[in-house]
PDB file of C-alpha atoms and ligand atoms in Angstrom:
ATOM      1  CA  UNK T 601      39.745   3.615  -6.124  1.00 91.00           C
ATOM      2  CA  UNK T 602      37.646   4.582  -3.230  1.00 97.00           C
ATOM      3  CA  UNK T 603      35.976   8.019  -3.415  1.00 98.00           C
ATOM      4  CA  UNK T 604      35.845   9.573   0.580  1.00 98.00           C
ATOM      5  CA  UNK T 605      34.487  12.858   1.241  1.00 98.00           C
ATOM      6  CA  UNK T 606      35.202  14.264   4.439  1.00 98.00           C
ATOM      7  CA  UNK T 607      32.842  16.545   5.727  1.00 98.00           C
ATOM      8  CA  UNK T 608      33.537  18.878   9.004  1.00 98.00           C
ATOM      9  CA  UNK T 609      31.649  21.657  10.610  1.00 98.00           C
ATOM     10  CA  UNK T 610      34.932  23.310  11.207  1.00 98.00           C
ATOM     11  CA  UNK T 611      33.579  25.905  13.640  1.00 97.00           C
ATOM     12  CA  UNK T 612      35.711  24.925  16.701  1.00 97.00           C
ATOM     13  CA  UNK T 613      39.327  25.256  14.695  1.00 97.00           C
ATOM     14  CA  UNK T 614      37.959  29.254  13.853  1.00 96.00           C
ATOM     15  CA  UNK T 615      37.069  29.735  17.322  1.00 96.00           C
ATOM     16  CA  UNK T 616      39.483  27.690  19.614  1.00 97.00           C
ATOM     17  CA  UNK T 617      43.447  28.465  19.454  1.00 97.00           C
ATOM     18  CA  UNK T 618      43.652  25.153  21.357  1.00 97.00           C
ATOM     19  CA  UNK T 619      41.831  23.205  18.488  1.00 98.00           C
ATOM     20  CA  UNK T 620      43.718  25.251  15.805  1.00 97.00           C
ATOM     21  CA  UNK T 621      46.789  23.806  17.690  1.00 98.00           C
ATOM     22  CA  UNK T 622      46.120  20.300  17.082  1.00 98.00           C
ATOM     23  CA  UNK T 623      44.291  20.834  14.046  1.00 98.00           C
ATOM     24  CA  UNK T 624      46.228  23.512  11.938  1.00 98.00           C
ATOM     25  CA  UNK T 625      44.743  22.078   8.870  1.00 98.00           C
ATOM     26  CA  UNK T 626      41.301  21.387  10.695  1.00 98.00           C
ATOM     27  CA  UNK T 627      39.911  18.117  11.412  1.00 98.00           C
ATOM     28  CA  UNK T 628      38.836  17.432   8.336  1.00 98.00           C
ATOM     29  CA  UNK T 629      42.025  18.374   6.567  1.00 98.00           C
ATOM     30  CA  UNK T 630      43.800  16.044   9.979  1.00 98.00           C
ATOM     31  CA  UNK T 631      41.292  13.214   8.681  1.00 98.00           C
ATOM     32  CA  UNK T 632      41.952  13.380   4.681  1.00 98.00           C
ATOM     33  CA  UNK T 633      45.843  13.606   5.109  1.00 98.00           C
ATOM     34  CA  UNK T 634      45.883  10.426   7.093  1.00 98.00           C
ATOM     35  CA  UNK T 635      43.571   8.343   4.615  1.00 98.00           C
ATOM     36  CA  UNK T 636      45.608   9.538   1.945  1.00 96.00           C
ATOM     37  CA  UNK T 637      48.409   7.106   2.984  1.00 92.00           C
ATOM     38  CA  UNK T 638      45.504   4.501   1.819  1.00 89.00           C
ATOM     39  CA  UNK T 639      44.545   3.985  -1.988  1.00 85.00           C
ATOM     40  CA  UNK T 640      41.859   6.442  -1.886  1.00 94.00           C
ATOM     41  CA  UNK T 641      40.784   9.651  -3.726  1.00 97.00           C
ATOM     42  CA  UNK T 642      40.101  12.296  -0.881  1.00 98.00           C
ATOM     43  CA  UNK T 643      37.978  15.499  -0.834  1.00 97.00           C
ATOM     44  CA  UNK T 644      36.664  17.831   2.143  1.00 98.00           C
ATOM     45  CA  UNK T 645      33.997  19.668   2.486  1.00 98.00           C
ATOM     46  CA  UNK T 646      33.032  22.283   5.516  1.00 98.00           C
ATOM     47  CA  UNK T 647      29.771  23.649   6.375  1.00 98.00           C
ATOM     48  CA  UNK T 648      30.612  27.172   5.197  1.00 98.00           C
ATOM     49  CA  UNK T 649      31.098  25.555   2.227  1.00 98.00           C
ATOM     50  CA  UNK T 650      28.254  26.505  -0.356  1.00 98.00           C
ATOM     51  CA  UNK T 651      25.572  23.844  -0.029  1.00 98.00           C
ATOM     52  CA  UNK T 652      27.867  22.658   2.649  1.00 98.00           C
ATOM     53  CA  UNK T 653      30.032  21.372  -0.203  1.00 98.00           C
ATOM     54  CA  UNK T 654      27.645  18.752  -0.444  1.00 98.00           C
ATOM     55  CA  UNK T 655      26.629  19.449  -4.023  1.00 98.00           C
ATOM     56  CA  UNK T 656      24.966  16.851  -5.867  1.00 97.00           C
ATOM     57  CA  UNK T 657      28.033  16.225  -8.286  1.00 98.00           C
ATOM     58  CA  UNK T 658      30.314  16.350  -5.153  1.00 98.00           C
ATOM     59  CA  UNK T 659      26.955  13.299  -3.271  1.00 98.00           C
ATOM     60  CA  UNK T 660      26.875  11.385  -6.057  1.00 98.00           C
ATOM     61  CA  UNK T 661      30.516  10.653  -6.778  1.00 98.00           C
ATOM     62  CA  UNK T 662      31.070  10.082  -3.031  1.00 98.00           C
ATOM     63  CA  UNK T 663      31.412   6.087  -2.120  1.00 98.00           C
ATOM     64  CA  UNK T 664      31.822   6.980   1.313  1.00 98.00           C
ATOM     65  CA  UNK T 665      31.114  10.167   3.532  1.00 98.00           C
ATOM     66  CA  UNK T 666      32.579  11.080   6.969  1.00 99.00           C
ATOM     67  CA  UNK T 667      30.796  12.896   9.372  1.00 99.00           C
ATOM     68  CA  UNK T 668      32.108  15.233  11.774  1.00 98.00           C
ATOM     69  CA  UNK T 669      29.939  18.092  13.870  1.00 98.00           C
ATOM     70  CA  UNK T 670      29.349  19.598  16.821  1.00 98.00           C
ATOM     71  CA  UNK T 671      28.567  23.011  17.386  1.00 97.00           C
ATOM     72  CA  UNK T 672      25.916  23.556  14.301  1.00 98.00           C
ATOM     73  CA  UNK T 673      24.128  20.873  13.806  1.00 98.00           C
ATOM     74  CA  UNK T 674      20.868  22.759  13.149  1.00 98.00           C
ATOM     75  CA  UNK T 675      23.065  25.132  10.714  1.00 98.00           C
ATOM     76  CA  UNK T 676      23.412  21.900   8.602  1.00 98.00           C
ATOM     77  CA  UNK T 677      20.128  22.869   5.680  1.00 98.00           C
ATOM     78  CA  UNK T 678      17.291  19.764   5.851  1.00 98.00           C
ATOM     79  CA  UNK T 679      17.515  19.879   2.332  1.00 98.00           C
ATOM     80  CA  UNK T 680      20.863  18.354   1.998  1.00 98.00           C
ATOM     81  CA  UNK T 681      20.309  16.349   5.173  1.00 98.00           C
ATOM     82  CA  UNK T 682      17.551  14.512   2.773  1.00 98.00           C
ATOM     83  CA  UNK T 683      20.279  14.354  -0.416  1.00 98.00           C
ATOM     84  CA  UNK T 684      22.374  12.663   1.796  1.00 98.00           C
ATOM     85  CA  UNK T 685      20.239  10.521   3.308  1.00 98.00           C
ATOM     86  CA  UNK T 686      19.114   8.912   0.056  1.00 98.00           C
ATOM     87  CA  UNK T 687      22.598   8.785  -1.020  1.00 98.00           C
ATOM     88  CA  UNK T 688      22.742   6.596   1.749  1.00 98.00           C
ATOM     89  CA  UNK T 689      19.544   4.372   0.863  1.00 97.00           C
ATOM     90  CA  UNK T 690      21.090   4.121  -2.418  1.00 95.00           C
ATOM     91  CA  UNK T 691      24.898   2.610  -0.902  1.00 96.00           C
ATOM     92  CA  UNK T 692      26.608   5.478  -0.158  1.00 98.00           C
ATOM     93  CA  UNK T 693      28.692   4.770   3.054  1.00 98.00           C
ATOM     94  CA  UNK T 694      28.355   7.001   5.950  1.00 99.00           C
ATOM     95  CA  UNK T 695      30.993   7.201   8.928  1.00 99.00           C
ATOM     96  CA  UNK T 696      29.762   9.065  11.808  1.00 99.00           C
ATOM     97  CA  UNK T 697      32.294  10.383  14.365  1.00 98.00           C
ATOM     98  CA  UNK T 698      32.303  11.103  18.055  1.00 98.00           C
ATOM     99  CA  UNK T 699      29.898  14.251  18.298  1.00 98.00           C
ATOM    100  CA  UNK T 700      28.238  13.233  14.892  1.00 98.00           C
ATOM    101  CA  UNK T 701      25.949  11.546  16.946  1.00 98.00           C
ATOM    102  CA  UNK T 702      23.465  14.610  17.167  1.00 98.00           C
ATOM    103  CA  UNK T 703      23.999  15.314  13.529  1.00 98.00           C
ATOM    104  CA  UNK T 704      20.764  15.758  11.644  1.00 98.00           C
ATOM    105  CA  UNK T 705      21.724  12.969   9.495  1.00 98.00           C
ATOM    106  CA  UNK T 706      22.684  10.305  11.901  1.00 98.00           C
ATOM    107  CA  UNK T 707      19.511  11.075  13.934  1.00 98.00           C
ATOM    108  CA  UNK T 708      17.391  10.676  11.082  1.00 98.00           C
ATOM    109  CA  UNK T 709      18.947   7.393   9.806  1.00 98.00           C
ATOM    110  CA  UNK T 710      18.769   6.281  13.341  1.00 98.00           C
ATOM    111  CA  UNK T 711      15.001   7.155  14.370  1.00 98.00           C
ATOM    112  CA  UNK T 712      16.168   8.143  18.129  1.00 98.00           C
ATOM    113  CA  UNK T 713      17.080  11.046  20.236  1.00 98.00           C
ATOM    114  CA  UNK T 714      21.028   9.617  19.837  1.00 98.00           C
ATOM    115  CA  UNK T 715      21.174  11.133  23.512  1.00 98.00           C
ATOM    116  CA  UNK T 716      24.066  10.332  26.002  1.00 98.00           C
ATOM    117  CA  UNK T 717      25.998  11.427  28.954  1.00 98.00           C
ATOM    118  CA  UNK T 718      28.573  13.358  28.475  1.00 98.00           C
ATOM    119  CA  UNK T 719      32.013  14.912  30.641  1.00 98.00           C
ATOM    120  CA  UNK T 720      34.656  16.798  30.133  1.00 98.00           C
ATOM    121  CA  UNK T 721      37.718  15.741  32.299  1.00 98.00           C
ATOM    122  CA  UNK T 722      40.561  14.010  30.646  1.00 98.00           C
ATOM    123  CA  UNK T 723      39.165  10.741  31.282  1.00 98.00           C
ATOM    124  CA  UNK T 724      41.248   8.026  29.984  1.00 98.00           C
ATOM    125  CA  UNK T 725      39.107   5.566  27.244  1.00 98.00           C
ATOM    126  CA  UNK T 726      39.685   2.112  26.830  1.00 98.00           C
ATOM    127  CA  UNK T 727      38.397   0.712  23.457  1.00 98.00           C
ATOM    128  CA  UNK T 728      37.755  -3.131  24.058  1.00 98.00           C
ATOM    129  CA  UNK T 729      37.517  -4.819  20.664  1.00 98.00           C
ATOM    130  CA  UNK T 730      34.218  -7.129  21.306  1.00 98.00           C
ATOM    131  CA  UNK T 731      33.973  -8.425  17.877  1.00 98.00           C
ATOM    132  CA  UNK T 732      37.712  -9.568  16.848  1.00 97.00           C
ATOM    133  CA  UNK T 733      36.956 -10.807  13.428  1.00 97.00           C
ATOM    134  CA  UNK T 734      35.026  -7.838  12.544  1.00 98.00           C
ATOM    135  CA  UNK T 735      37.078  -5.996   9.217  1.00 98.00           C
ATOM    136  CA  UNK T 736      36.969  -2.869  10.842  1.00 98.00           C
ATOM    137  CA  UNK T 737      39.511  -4.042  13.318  1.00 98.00           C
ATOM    138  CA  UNK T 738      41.952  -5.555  11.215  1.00 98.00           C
ATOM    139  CA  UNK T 739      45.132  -4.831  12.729  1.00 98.00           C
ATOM    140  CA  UNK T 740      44.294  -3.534  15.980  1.00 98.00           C
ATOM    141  CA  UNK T 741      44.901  -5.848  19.719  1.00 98.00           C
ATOM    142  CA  UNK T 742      42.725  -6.301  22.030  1.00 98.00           C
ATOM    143  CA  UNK T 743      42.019  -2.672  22.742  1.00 98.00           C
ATOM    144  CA  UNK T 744      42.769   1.158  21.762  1.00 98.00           C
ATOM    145  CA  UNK T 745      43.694   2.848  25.069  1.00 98.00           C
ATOM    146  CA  UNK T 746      43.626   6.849  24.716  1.00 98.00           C
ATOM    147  CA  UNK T 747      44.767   8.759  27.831  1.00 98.00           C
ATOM    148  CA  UNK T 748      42.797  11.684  27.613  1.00 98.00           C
ATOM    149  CA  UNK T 749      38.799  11.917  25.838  1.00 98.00           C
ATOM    150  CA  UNK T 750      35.901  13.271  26.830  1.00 98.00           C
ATOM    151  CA  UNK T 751      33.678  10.718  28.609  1.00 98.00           C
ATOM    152  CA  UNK T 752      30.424   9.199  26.949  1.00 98.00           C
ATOM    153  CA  UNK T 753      28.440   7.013  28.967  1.00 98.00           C
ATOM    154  CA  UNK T 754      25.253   4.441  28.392  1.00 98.00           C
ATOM    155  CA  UNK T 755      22.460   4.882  28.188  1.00 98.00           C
ATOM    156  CA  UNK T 756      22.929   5.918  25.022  1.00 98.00           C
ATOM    157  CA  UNK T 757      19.231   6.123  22.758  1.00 98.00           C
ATOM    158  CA  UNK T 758      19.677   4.243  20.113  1.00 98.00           C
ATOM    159  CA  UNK T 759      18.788   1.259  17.860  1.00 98.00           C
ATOM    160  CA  UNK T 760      20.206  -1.821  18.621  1.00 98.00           C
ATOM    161  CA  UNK T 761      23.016  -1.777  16.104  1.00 98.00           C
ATOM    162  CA  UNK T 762      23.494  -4.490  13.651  1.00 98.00           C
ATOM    163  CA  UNK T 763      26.922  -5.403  14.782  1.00 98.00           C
ATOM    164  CA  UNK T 764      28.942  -3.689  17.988  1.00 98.00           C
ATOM    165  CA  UNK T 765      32.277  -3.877  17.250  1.00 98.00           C
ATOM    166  CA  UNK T 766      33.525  -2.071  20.617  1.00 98.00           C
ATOM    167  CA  UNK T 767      32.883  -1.554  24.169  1.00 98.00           C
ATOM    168  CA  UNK T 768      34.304   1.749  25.228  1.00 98.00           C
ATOM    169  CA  UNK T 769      35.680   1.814  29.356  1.00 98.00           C
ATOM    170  CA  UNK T 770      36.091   5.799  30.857  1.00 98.00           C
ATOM    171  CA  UNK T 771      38.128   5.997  34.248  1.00 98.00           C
ATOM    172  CA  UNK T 772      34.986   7.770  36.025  1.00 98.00           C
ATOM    173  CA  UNK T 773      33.205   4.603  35.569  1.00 98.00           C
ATOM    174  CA  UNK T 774      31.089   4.574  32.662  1.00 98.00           C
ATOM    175  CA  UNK T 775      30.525   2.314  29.951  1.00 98.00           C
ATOM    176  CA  UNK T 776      29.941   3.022  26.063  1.00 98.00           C
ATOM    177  CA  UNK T 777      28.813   1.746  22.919  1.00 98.00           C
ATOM    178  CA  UNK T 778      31.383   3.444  21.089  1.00 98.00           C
ATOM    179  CA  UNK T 779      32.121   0.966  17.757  1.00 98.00           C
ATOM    180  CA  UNK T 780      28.721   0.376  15.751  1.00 98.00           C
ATOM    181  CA  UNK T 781      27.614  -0.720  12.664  1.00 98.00           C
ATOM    182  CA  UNK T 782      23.948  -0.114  10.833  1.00 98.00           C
ATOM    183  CA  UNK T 783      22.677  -0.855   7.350  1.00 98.00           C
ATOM    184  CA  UNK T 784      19.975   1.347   5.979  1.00 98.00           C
ATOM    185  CA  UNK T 785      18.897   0.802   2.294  1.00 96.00           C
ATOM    186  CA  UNK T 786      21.727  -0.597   0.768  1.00 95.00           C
ATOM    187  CA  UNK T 787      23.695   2.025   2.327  1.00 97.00           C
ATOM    188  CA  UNK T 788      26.312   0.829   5.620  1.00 98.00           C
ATOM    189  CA  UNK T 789      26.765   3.009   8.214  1.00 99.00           C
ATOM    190  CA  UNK T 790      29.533   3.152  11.275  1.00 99.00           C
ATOM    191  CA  UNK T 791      29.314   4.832  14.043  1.00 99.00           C
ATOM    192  CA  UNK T 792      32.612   5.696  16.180  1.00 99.00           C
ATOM    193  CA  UNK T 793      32.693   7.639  19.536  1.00 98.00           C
ATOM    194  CA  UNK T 794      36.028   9.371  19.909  1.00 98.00           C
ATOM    195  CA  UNK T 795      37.422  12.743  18.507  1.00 98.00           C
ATOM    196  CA  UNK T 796      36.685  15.063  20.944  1.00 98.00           C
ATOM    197  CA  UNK T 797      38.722  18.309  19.590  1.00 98.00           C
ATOM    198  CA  UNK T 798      40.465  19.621  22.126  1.00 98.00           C
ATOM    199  CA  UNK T 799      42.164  16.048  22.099  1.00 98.00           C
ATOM    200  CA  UNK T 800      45.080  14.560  19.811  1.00 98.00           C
ATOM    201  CA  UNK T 801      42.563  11.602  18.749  1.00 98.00           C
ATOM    202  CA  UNK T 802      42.730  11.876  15.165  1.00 98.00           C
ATOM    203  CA  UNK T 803      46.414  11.462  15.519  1.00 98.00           C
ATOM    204  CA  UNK T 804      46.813   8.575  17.102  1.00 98.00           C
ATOM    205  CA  UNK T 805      47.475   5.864  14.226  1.00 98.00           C
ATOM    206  CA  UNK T 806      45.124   3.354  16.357  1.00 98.00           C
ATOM    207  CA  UNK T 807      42.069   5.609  15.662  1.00 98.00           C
ATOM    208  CA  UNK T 808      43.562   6.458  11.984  1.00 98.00           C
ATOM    209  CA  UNK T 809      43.660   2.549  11.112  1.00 98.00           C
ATOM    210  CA  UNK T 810      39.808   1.329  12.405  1.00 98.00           C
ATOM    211  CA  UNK T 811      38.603   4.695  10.108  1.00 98.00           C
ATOM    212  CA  UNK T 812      40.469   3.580   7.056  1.00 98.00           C
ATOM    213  CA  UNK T 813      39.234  -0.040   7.818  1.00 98.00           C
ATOM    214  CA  UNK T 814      36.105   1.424   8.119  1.00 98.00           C
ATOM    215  CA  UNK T 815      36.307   3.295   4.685  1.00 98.00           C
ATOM    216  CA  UNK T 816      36.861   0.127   3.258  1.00 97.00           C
ATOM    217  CA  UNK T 817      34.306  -1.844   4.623  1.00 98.00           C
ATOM    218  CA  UNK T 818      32.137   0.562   4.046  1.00 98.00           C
ATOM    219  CA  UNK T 819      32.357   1.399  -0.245  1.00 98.00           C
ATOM    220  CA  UNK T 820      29.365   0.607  -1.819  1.00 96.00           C
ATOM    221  CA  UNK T 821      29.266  -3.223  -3.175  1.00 92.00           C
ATOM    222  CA  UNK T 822      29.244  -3.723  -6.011  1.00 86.00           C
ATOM    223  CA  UNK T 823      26.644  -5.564  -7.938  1.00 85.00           C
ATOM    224  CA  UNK T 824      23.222  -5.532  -9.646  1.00 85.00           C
ATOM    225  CA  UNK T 825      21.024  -3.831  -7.241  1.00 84.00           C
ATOM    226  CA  UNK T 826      17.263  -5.445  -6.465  1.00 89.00           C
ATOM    227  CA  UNK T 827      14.464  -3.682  -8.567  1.00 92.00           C
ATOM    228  CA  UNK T 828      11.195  -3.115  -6.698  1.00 94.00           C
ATOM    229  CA  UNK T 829       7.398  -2.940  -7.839  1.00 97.00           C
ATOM    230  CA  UNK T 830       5.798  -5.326 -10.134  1.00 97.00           C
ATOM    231  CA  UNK T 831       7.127  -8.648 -10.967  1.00 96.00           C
ATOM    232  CA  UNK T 832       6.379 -10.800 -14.248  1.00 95.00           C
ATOM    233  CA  UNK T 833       6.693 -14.138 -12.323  1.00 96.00           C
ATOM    234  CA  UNK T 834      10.323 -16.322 -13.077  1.00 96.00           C
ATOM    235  CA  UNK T 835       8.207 -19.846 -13.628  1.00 98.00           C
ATOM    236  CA  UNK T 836       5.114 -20.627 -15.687  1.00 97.00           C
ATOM    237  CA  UNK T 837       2.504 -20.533 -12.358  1.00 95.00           C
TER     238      UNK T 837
HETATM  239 ZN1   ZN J1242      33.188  16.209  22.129  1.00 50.42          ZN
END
């Protein structure tokens, strides 16, 4: 069984009757119902949570960890950015969404600004799949269509990822990396754009199916892991 931990800043569902609307039980609590359909153990934390309910017991019995923020990003303590980021090194998954991308964490695993344009307008999104095979979009056509998202367009600063899975389209115009995939340490990482929350995103069972494919793709593998540092050699040399 797969461990998840879903972690929200849950300031916007205190603050915004419209987000409390969609999200009575908060994103987070939106996100964990949904993945309990799937074979996996859920928990949630919040950042009001003590240590962000990122304790160490809570890090290091969490196979993967989604990641959703926004408004306090710089509320979120360096000290458990660090815990989580070796976590990571160590094969802890990490699935970043939508906003995420200015976390502390993601930035740091990243190396870049993470910068990007941004609008608020009820765009409509089209989600091309650009990499078909790709186990993160098992089950889903050729794209995600979502009549109303916020808009976020190229360029957007970061690495090259190590495999883009989708090409987001916005009716303004713009164009966006919105589906991508890292490895850091032994850790894998996903990044995907939408969830803006004054939006039903996280209940659309499009979006709910690439994050539990993502879960899964994402659970630490498991095998002997390399050891580093001196090495008696394997052959008589
Ligand atoms: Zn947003």
């Amino acid at each position: 069984m797969v461990n998840v931990t879903v972690w929200n800043e849950n300031r916007h569902e205190q603050k915004n009757p419209v987000v409390r609307d969609i999200y009575p039980e908060g994103i987070h609590g939106a996100i964990a119902n949904f993945l309990k359909e799937d074979q996996v153990q859920v928990k949630t934390a919040t950042l009001d949570d003590p240590e962000h309910g990122l304790t160490e017991e809570v890090l290091n019995s969490t196979d993967v960890l989604i990641w959703w923020g926004h408004l306090a990003h710089n509320e979120v303590d360096d000290v458990i950015v660090e815990k989580v980021k070796q976590r990571v090194l160590e094969g802890m998954g990490l699935i970043v969404l939508h906003s995420g991308h200015f976390s502390k964490i993601f930035k740091t695993l990243m190396g870049t600004t993470c910068d990007l344009k941004w609008r608020e307008a009820n765009d409509k999104e089209r989600l091309w799949i650009i990499d078909p095979s790709h186990p993160i979009v098992e089950g889903i056509g050729e794209f995600i269509e979502l009549e109303e998202e916020e808009m976020y367009g190229e360029h957007f600063d970061i690495p090259a990822p190590d495999q883009l899975i989708m090409m987001s389209w916005f009716s303004g115009g713009e164009v966006f990396r919105s589906g991508c995939t890292y490895q850091r340490g032994k850790g894998k990482i996903f990044y995907f754009r939408p969830g803006h929350e004054t939006y039903p995103t996280y209940h659309n069972e499009e979006i709910q199916k690439v994050i539990k494919n993502a879960v899964k793709w994402a659970k630490p593998t498991d095998r002997n892991m390399p050891v580093y540092g001196n090495a008696k050699p394997l052959e008589n040399i």
